[in-house]
C-alpha positions as a Markdown table, in Angstrom:
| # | Residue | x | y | z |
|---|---|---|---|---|
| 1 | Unk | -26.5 | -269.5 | -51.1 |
| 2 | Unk | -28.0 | -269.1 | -47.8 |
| 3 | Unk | -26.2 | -268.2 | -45.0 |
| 4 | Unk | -26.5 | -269.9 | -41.6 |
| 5 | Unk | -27.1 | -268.3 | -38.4 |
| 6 | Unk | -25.7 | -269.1 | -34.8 |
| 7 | Unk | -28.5 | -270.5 | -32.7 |
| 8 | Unk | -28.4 | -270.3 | -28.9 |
| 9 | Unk | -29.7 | -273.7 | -27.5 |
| 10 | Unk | -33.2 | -272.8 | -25.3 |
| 11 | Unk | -32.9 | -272.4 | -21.7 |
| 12 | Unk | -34.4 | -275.0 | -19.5 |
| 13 | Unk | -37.6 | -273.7 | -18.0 |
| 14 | Unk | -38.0 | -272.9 | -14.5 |
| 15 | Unk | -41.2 | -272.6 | -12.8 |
| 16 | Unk | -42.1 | -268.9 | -13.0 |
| 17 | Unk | -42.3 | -267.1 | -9.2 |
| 18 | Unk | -45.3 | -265.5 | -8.2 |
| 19 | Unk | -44.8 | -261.8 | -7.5 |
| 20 | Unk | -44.3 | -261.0 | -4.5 |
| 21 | Unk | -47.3 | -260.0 | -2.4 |
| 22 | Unk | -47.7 | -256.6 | -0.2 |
| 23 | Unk | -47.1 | -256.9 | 2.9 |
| 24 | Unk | -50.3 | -257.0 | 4.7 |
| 25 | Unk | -51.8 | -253.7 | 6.1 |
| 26 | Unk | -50.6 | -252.9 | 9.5 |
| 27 | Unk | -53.7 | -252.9 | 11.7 |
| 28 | Unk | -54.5 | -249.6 | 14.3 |
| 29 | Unk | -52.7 | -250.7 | 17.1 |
| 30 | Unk | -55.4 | -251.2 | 20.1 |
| 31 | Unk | -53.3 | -249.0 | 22.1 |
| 32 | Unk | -52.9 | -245.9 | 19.8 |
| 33 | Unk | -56.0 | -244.2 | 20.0 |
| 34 | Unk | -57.7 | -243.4 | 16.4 |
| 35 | Unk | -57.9 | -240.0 | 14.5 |
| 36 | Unk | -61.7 | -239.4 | 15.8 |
| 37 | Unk | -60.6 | -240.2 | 19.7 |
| 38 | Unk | -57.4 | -237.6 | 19.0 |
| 39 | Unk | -59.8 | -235.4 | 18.1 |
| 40 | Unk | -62.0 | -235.4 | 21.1 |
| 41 | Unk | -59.0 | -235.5 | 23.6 |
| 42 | Unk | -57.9 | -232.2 | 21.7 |
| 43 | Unk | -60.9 | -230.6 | 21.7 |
| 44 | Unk | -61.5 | -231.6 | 26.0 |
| 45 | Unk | -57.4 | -229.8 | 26.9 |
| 46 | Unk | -58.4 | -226.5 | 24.3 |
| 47 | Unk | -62.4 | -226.1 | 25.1 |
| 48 | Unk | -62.3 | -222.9 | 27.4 |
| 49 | Unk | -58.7 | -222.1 | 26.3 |
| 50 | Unk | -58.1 | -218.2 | 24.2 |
| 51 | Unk | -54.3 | -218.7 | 23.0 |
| 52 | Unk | -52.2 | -221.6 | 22.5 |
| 53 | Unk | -50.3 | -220.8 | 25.9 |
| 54 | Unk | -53.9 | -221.4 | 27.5 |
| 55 | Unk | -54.0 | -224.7 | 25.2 |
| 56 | Unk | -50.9 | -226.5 | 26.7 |
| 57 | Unk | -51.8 | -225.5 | 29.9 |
| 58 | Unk | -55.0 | -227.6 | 29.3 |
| 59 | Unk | -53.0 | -230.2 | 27.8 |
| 60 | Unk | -50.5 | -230.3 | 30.9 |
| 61 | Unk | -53.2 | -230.4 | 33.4 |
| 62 | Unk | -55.0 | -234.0 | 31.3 |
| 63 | Unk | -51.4 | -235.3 | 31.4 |
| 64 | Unk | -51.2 | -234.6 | 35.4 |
| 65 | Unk | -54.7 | -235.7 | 36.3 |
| 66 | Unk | -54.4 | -238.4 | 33.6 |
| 67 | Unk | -50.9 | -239.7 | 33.0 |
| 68 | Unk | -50.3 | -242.8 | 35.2 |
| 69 | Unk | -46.8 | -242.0 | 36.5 |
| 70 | Unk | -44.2 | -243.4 | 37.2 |
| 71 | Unk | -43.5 | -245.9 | 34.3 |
| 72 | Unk | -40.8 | -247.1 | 32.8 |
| 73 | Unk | -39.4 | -246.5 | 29.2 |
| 74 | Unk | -36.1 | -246.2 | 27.4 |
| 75 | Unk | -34.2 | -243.1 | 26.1 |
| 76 | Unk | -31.4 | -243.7 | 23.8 |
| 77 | Unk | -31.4 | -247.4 | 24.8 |
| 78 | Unk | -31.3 | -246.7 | 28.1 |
| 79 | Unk | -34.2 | -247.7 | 30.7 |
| 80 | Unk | -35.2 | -244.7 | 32.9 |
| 81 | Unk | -38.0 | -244.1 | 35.3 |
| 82 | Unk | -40.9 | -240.9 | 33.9 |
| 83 | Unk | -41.6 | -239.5 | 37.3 |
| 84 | Unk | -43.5 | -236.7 | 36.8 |
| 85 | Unk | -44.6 | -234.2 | 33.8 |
| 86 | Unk | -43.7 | -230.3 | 34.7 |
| 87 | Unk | -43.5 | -227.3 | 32.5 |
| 88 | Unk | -40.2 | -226.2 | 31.8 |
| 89 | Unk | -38.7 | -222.4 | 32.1 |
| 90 | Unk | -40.2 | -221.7 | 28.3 |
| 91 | Unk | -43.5 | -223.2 | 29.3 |
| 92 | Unk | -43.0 | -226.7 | 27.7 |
| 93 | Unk | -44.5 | -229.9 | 28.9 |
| 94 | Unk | -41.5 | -232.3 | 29.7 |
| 95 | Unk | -41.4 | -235.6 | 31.3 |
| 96 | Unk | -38.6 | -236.1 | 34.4 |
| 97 | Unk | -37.2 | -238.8 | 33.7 |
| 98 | Unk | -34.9 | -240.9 | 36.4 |
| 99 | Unk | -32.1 | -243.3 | 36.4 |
| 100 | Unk | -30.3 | -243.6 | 39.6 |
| 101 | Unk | -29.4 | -240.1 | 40.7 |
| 102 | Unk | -29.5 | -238.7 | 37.6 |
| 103 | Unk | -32.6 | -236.5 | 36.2 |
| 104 | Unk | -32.9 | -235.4 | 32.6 |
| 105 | Unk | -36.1 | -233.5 | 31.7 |
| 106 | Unk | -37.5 | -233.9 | 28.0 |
| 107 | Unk | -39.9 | -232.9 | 25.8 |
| 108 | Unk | -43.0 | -235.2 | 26.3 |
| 109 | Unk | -43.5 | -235.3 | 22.7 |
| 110 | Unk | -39.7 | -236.8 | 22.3 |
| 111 | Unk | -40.3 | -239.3 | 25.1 |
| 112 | Unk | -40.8 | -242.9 | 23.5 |
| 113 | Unk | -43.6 | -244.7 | 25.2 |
| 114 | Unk | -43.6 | -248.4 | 26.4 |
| 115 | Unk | -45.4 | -251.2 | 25.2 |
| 116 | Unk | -47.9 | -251.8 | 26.8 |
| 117 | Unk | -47.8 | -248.0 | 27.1 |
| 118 | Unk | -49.0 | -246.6 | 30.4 |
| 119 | Unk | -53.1 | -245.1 | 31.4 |
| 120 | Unk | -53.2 | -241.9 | 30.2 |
| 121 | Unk | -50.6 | -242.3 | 27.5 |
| 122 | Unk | -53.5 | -241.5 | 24.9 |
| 123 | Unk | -53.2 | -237.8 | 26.1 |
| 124 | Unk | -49.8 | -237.5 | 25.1 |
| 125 | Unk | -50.9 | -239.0 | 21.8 |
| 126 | Unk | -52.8 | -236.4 | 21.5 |
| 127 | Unk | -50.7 | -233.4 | 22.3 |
| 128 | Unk | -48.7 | -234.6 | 19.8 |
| 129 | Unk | -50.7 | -234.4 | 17.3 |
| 130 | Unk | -52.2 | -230.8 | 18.5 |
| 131 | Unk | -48.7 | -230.0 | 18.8 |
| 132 | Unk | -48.1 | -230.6 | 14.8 |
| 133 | Unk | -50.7 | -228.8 | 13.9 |
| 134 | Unk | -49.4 | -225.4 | 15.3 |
């Protein structure tokens, strides 16, 4: 005798979904300067320069003849006023930064830049990147 199995009923069909496509590649941003131009800024600040002490100080004199200052940005949410760039007590390049009568100094590699970011900016760019390559 045979014996008779339980049969589920079929499921209704629903159309299938397309899978989900990538998101689109995020384009160079037109104010971010590209690998190559990193590259040249980097080589301009270190040309003549022995040590790396020699190097930042090439990269702080392209960020005071080159960094249009002031200009605004915002630390921790809140909007402050980049004055000038200096060289601290252990010879690092910070960024004065201003809000009302208080002054904070920090690293120019922390500060977040603006969009549109100001002339110059691209020199910061690229002390960062020279910077993570010590």
């Amino acid at each position: 005798m045979a014996t008779r199995r339980a049969t589920t009923p079929p499921k209704p069909s629903t159309p299938a979904k397309k899978p989900a496509s990538p998101p689109p590649a995020r384009a160079a941003k037109a104010s971010e300067p590209g690998a190559a131009r990193l590259r040249e800024l980097i080589e301009e600040a270190t040309v003549d320069a022995y040590d790396e002490e020699e190097q930042r100080m090439g990269f702080y004199t392209m960020l005071e003849d080159n960094l249009a200052v002031p200009f605004e940005t915002e630390v921790l949410g809140v909007a402050v006023q980049v004055t000038e760039v200096e060289l601290n007590d252990a010879q690092d390049i910070v960024a004065v930064c201003q809000r009302g009568r208080h002054t904070q100094r920090i690293a120019i590699v922390d500060v977040p830049l603006p969009k549109p970011p100001p002339e110059g900016a691209e020199w910061i760019a690229a002390y960062r990147r020279w910077r993570s390559e010590q």
